Short mmCIF file of C-alpha atoms and ligand atoms in Angstrom, two decimals:
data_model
loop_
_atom_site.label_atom_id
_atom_site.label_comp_id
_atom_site.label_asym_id
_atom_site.label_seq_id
_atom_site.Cartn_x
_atom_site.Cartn_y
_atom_site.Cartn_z
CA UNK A 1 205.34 121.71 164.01
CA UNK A 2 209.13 120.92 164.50
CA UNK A 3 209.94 123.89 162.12
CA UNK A 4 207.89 126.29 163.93
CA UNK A 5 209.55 128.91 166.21
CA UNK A 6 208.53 128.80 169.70
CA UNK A 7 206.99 132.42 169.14
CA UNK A 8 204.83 131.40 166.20
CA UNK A 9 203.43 128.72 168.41
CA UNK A 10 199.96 129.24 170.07
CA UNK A 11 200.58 129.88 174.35
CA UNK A 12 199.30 126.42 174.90
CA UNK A 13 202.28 124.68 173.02
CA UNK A 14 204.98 126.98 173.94
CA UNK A 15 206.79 127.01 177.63
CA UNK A 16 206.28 124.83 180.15
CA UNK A 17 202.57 124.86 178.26
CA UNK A 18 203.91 122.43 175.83
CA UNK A 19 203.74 118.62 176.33
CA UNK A 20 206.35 115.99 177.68
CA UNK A 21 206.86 113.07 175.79
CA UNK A 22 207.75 110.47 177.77
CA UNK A 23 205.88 108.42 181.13
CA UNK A 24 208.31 108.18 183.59
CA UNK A 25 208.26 106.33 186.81
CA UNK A 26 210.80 107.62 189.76
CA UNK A 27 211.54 106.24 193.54
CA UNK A 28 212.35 107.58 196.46
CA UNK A 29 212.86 110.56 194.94
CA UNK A 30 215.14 113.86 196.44
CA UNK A 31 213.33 116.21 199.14
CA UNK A 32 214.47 119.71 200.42
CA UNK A 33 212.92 120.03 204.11
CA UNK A 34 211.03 117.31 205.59
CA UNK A 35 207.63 115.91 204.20
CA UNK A 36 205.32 115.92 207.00
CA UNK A 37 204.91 112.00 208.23
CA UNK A 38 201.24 112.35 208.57
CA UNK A 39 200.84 112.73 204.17
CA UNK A 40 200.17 109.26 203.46
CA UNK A 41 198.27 108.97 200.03
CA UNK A 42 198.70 110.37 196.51
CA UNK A 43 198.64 113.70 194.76
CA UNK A 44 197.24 113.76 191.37
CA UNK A 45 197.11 116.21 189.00
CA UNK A 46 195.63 116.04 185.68
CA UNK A 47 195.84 118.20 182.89
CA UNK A 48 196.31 118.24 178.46
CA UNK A 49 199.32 116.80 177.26
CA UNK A 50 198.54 116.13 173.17
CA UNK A 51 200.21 112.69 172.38
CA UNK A 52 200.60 113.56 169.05
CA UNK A 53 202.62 117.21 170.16
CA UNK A 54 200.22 119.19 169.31
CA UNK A 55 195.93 120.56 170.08
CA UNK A 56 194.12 123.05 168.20
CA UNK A 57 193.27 124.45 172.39
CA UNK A 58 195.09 123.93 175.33
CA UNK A 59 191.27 122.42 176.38
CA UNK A 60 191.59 119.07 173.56
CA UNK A 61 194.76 117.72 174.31
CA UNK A 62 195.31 114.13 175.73
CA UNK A 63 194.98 113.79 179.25
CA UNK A 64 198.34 112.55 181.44
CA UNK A 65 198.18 112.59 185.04
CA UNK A 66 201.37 113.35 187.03
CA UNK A 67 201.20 111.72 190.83
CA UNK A 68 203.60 111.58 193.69
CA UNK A 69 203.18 109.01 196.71
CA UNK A 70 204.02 110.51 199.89
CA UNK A 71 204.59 108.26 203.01
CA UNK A 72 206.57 107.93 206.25
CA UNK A 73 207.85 111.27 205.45
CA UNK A 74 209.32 109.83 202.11
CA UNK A 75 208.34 110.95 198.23
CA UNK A 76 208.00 107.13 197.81
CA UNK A 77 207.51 107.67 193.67
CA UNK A 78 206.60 109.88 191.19
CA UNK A 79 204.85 108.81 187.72
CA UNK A 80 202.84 110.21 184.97
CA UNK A 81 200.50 108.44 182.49
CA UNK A 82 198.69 109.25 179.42
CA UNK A 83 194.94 108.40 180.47
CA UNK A 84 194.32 105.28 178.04
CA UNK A 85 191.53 106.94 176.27
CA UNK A 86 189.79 105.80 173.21
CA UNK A 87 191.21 109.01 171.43
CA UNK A 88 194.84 108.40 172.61
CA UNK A 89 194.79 105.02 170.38
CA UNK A 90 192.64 106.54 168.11
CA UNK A 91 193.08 110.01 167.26
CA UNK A 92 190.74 110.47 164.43
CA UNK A 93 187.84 110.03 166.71
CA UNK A 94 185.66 112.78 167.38
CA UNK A 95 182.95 112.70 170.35
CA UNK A 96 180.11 114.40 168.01
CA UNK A 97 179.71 112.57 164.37
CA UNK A 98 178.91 114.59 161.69
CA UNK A 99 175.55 113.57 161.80
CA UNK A 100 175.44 115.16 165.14
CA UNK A 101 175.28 111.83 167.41
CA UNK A 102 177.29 112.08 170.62
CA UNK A 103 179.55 109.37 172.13
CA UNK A 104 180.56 110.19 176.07
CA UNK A 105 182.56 107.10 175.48
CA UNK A 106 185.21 109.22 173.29
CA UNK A 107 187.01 112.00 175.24
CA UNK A 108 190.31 113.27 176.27
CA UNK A 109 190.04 112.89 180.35
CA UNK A 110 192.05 116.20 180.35
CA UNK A 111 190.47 117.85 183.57
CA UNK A 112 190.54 116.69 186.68
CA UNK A 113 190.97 113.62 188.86
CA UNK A 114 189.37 113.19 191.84
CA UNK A 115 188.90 109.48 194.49
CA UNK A 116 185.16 108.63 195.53
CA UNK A 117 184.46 105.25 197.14
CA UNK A 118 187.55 103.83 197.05
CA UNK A 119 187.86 104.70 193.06
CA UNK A 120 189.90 107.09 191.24
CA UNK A 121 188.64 108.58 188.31
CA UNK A 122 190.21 111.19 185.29
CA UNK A 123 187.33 113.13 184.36
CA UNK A 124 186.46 115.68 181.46
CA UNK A 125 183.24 117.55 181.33
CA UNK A 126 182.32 116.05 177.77
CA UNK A 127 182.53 112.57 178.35
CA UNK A 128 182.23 109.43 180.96
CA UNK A 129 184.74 108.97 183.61
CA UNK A 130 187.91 106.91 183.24
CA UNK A 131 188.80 104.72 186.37
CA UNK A 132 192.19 104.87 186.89
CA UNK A 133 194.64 102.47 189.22
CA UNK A 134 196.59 103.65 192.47
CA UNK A 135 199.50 103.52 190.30
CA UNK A 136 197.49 105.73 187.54
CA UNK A 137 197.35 103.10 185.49
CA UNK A 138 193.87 103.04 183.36
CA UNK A 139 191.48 100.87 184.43
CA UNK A 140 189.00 101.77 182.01
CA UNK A 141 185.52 104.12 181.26
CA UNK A 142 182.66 103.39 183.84
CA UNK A 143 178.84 104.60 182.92
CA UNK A 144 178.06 103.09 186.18
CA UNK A 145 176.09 100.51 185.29
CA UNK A 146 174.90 102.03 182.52
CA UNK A 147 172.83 104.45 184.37
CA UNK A 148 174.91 107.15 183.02
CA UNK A 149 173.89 108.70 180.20
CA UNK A 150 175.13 112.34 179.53
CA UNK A 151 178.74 113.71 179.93
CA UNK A 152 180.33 114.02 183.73
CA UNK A 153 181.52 117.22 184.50
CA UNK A 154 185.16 117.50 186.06
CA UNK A 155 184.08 119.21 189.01
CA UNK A 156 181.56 116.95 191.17
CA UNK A 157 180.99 118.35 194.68
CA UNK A 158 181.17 115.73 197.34
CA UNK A 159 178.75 116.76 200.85
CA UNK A 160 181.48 115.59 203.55
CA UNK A 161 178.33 114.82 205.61
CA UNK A 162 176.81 112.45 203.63
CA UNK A 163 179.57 111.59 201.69
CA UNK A 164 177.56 111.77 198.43
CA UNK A 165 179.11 113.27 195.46
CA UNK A 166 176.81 115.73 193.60
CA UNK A 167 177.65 116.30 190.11
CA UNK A 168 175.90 117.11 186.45
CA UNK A 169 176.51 116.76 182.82
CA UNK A 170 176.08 119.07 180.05
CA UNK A 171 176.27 119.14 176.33
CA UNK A 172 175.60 120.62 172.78
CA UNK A 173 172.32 119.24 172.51
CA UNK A 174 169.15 118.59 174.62
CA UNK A 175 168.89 117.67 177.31
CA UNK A 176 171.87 120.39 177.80
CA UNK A 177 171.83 120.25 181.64
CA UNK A 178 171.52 117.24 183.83
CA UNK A 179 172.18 117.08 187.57
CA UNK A 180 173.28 113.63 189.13
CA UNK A 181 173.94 111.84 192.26
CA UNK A 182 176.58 109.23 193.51
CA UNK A 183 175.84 108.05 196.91
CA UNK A 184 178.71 107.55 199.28
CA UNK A 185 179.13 103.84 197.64
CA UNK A 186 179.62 105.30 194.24
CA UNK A 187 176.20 104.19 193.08
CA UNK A 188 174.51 106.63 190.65
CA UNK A 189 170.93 107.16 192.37
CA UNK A 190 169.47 110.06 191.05
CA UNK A 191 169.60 111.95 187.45
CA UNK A 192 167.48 114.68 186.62
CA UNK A 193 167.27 117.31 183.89
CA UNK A 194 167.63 120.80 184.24
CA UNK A 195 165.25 122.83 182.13
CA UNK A 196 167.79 126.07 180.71
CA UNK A 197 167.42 128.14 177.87
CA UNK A 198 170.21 126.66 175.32
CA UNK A 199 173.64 125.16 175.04
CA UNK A 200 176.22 126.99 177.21
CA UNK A 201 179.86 125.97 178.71
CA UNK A 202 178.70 124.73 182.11
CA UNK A 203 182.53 124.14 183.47
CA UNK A 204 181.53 124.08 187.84
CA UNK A 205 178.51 124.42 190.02
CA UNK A 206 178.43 124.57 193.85
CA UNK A 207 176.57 122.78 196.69
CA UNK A 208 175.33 123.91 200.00
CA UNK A 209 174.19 122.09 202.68
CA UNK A 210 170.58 122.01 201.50
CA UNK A 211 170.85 123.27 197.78
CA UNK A 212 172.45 123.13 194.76
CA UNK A 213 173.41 125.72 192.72
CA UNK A 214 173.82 126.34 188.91
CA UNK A 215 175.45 128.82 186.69
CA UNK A 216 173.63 129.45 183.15
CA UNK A 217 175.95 131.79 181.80
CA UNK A 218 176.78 133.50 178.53
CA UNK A 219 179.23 131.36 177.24
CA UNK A 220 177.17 130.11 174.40
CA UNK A 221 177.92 126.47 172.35
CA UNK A 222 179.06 127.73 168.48
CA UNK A 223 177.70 125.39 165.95
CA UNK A 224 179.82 126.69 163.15
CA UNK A 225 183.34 126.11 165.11
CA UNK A 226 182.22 122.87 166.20
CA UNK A 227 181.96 121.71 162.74
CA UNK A 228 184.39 123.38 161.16
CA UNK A 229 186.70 121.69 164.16
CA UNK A 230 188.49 124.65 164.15
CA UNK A 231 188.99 125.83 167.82
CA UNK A 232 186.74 125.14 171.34
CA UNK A 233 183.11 125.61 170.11
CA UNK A 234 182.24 128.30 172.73
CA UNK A 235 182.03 132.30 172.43
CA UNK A 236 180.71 134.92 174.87
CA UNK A 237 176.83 136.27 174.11
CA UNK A 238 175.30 139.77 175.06
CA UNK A 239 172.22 138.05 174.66
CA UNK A 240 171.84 135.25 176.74
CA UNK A 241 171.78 136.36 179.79
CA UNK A 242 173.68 135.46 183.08
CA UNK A 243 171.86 133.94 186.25
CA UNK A 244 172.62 131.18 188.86
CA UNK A 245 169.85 128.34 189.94
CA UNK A 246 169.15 127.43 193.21
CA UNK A 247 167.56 124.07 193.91
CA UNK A 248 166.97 121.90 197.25
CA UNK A 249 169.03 119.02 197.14
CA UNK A 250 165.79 117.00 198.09
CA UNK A 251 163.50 118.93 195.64
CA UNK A 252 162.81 118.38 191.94
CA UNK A 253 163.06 121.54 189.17
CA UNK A 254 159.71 122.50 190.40
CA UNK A 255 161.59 124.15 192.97
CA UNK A 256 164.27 125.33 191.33
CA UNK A 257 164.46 129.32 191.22
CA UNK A 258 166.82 131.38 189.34
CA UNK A 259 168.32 134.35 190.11
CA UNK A 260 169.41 136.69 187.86
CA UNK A 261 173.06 138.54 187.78
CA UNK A 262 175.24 140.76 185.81
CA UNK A 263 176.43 138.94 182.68
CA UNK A 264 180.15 137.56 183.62
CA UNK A 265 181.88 134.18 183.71
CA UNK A 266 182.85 131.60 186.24
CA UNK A 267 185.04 128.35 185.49
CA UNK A 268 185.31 127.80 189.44
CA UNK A 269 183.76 128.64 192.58
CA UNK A 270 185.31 128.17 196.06
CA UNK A 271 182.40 126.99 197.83
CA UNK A 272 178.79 128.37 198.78
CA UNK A 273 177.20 128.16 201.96
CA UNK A 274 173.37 129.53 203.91
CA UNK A 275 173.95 132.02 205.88
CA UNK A 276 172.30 132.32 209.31
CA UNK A 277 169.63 134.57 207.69
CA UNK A 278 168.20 132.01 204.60
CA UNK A 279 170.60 133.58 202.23
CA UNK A 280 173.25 131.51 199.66
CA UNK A 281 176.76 132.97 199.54
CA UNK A 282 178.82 131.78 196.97
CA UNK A 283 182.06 132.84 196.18
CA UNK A 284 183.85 132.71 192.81
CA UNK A 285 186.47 133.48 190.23
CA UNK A 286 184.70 136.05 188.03
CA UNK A 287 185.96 136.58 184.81
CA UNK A 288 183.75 140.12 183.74
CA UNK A 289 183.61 138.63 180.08
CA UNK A 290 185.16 135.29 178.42
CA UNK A 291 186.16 134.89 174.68
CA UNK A 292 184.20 137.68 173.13
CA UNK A 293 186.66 137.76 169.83
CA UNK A 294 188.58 133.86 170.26
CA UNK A 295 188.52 131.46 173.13
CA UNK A 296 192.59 131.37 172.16
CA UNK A 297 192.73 134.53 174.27
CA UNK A 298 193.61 135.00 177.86
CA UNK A 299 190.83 136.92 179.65
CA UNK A 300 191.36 137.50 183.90
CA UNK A 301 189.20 136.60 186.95
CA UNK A 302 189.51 138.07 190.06
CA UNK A 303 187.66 136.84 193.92
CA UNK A 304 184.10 137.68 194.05
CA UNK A 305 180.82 136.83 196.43
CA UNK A 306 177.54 136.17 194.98
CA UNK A 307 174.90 136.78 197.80
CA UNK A 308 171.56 135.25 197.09
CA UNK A 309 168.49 136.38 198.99
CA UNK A 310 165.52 134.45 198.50
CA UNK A 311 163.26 136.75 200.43
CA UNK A 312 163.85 139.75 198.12
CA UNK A 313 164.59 137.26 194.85
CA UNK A 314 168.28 139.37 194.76
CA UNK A 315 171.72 139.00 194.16
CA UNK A 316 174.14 141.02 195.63
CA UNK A 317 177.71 141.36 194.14
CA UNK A 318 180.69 142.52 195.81
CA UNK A 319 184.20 142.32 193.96
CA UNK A 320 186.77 141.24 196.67
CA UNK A 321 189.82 141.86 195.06
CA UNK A 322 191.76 143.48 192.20
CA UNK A 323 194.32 140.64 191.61
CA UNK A 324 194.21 138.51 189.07
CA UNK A 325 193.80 135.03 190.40
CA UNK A 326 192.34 131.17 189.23
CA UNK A 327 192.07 127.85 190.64
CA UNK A 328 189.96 128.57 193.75
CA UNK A 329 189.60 125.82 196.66
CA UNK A 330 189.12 125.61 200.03
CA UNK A 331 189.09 123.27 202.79
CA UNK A 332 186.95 120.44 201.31
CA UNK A 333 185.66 119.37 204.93
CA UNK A 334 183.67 123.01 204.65
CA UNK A 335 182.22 121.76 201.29
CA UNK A 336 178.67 123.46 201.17
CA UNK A 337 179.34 124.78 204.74
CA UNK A 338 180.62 128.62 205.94
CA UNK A 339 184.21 128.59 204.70
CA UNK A 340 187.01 131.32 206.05
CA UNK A 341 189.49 130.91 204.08
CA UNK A 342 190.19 129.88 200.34
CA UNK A 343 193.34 129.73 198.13
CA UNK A 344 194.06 130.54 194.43
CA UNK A 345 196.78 130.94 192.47
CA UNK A 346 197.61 134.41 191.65
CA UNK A 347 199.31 137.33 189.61
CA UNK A 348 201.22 138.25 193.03
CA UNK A 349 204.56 139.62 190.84
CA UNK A 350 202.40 141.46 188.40
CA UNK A 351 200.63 140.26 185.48
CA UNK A 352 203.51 139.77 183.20
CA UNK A 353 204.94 137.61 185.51
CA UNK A 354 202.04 135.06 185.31
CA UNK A 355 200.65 132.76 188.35
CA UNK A 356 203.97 132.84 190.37
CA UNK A 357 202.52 132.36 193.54
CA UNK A 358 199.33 131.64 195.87
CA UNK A 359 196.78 133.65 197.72
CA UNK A 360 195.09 132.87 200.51
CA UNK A 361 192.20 134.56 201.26
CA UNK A 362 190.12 135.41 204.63
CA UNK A 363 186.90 135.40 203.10
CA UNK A 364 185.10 136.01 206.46
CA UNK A 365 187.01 138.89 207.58
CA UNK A 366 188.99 140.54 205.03
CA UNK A 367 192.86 140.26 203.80
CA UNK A 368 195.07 137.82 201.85
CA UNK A 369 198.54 136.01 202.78
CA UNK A 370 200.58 135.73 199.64
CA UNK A 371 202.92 132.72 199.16
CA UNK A 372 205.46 134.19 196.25
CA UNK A 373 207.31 131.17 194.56
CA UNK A 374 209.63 134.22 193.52
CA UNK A 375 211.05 134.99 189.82
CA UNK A 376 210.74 132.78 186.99
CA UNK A 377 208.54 130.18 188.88
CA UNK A 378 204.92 129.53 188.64
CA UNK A 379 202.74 127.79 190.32
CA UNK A 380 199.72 125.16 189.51
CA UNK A 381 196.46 124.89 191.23
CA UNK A 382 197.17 124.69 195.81
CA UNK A 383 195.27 121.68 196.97
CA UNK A 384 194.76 121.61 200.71
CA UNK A 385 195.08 118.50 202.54
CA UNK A 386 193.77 118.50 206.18
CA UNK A 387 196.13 117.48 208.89
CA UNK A 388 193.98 119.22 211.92
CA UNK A 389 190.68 119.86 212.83
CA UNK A 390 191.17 123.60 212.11
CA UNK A 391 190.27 124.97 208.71
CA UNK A 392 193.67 126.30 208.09
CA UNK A 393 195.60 123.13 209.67
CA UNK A 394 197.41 121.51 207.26
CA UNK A 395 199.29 121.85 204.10
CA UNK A 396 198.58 123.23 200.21
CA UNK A 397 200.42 121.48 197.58
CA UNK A 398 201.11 122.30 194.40
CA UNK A 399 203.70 121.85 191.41
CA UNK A 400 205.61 124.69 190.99
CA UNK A 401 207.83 124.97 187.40
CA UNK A 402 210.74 127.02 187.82
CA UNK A 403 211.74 128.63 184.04
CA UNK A 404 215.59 128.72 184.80
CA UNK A 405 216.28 124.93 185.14
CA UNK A 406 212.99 124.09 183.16
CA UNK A 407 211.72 121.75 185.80
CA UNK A 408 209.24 121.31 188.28
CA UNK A 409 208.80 120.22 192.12
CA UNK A 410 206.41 119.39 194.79
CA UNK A 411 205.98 121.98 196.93
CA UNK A 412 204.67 121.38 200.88
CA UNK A 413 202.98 124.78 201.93
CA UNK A 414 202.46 125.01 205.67
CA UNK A 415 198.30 126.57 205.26
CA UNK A 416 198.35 128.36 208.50
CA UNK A 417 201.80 129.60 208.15
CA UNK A 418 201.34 130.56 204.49
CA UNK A 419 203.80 133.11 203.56
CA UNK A 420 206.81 131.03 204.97
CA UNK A 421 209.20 129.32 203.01
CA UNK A 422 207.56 125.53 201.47
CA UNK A 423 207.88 122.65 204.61
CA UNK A 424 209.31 120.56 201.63
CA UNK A 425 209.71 120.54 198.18
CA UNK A 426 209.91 117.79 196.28
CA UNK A 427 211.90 117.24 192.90
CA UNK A 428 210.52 115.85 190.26
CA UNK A 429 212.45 113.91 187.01
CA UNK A 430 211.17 115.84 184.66
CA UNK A 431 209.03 119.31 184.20
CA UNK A 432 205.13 118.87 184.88
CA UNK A 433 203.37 121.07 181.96
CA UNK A 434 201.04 123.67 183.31
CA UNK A 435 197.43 121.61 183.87
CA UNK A 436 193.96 121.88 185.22
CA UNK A 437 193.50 119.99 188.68
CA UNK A 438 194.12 117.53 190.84
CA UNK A 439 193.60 116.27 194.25
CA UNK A 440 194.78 114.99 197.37
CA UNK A 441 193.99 110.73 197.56
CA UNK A 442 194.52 109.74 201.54
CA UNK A 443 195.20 105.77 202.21
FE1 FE2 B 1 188.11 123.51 186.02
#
């Protein structure tokens, strides 16, 4: 690797792509503006970071969160930490033995990382949950109780009425679907397969207030890569087919309908919710294909709004957008309920210039604010942390890597004020590799 030049490298090792080495741990650290006094908790982001250097995808490397405490107005610290996985000591492990046997006890915990019930947990969508400590140190893998028995996918949906946190697990082999419930205590109380055709890359789903909703897309699992360990074992199919289920969060797959739609992807929605007429809107980051020749190559998504209409059994598609965006999230208090606006990050200098800034979107009525970090900087995934009862009051944060010192900092979006220079930024000790997602963790 060391003799490699930075050009003959794949994107996922090159740039701020390419992992840090070290776990660092910084106080009180230096902040341009002033941190709004009411932030009092942890951001977390999670994301691969291959201990060893290197990851035959950007997908398998080692997870390492990166966290900042915020209180009192202060960056109190800043750390990051390898998530103590099985693999990290252990390398050589793989989560499917060559006899085809799956461990969920072996993964990377590369995705996300996310607080429910007091907990924190790293998650990645082939494996169980890692608990992790306020100071992200690793507590260790929970099954809960042993009730878990299939992979957790990074991106449970928690109802912020009931507080439960819906979520499902998928994998290579039957059952390939499974759709789960914590309840607002963190106790697993409900698992229950979902009947689907084959093995496909089930990365998100969506809740509404009454339903849940799943995407069975043509992403199809690829034996032959998956034992030849040559790559992520997924490839695009003209076969398959693409539709979304939709089934009542108190039913059972009796009632589960599908609907079908034009053959696409979608790693993320922003949220779904019933409209006053029966019907589910759910809006998305569609990508129109994924990994038809390598899953090495960069395809593009741009906004788009599923609407589901169970009187007529139809879907109707509307592209919202031309740029080229990722990352979607809104206001989590609208979980599963009519959201207005959602964020992204975005394309907004042009496509060379990569996700250099933010979007937000009116989703109700039309139009997009754009937050431009500006040249040579690019932004992760906006989280937005409420500070109002307004869907728009309060603040999107996000690391933003800036190529000309190579380093990163926290930046403090005002999210009704969008386009205006950041509130604060913060700066971090060392860069923050591009990653996957995090979350805001209040006291
Ligand atoms: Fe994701």
């Amino acid at each position: 690797m060391a003799a490699a030049t930075q050009q003959e490298l794949p994107f996922h090792l090159r740039g701020n792509y390419a992992p840090v080495h070290e776990e660092l741990t910084a106080f009180d650290l230096p902040v341009r503006g002033a941190i709004p006094p009411e932030l009092r908790g942890l951001y977390l982001r999670n994301g691969p970071n291959p201990k060893s250097g290197s990851s035959p995808h950007w997908f398998t490397g080692d997870g390492m969160v990166h966290g900042v405490r915020l209180e009192n107005g202060r960056a109190a610290w800043y750390r990051n930490r390898w998530v103590r996985t099985r693999m990290l000591e252990d390398p050589s492990l793989s989560f499917v033995s060559p006899d085809g046997v799956v461990d969920r006890t072996i993964g990377v915990a590369n995705t996300n990382v996310i607080g429910h019930a007091g907990r924190i947990f790293a998650l990645v969508e082939s494996g169980f949950p890692t608990e992790l400590g306020r100071e992200l140190e690793t507590v260790g893998l929970c099954d809960f109780d042993g009730r878990l028995t299939t992979a957790f996918t990074a991106h449970p949906k928690r109802c912020p009425k009931t507080g439960e946190l819906h979520f499902f697990g998928y994998g290579f082999f039957p059952p390939f679907l499974t759709y789960h419930l914590l309840d607002a205590k963190g106790r697993l109380v409900r698992s229950l397969e979902i009947p689907v055709k084959g093995a496909t890359m089930v990365h998100d789903f969506a809740i509404t207030e009454r339903h849940v909703i799943f995407m069975d897309l043509p992403v199809v699992f690829d034996l032959e890569i998956a034992l030849a360990d040559t790559g992520f074992p997924y490839h695009w199919s003209d076969d398959y087919g693409a539709r979304l289920g939709v089934m009542p969060r108190d039913g059972g797959v009796a009632d589960l309908r599908w609907y079908e739609i034009e053959p696409c992807y979608v790693f993320h929605p922003w949220n779904a919710f019933e409209d006053a007429e029966g019907r589910i809107v759910l809006d998305v980051a569609r990508y129109p294909e994924l990994w038809r020749e390598t899953a090495n190559k960069f395809d593009t998504a741009v906004a788009h709004r599923f609407t589901l209409d169970p009187k007529s059994g139809r879907v109707r598609e509307q592209q919202l957008d031309e740029r080229a965006i990722e990352f979607p999230r809104v206001d989590d208090r609208r979980g599963g309920t009519r959201h207005r606006y959602g964020y992204a990050v975005a394309a907004v200098g042009g496509a060379d210039e990569g996700f250099r800034g933010l979007l937000k979107y009116d989703l109700e009525k039309g139009g997009s604010v754009e937050h431009d970090f500006g040249p040579g900087r690019a932004t992760g995934e906006g989280v937005f942390v409420p500070a109002g009862r307004g869907e728009d009051e309060g603040y999107v944060l996000s690391f933003v890597y800036d190529a000309e010192t190579n380093g990163s900092v926290l930046a403090i979006l005002d999210a009704h004020d969008f386009a205006k220079p950041p509130l604060a930024t913060v700066a971090l000790p060392q860069r923050v590799p591009f990653g996957f997602h995090g979350n805001w963790v209040a006291d």
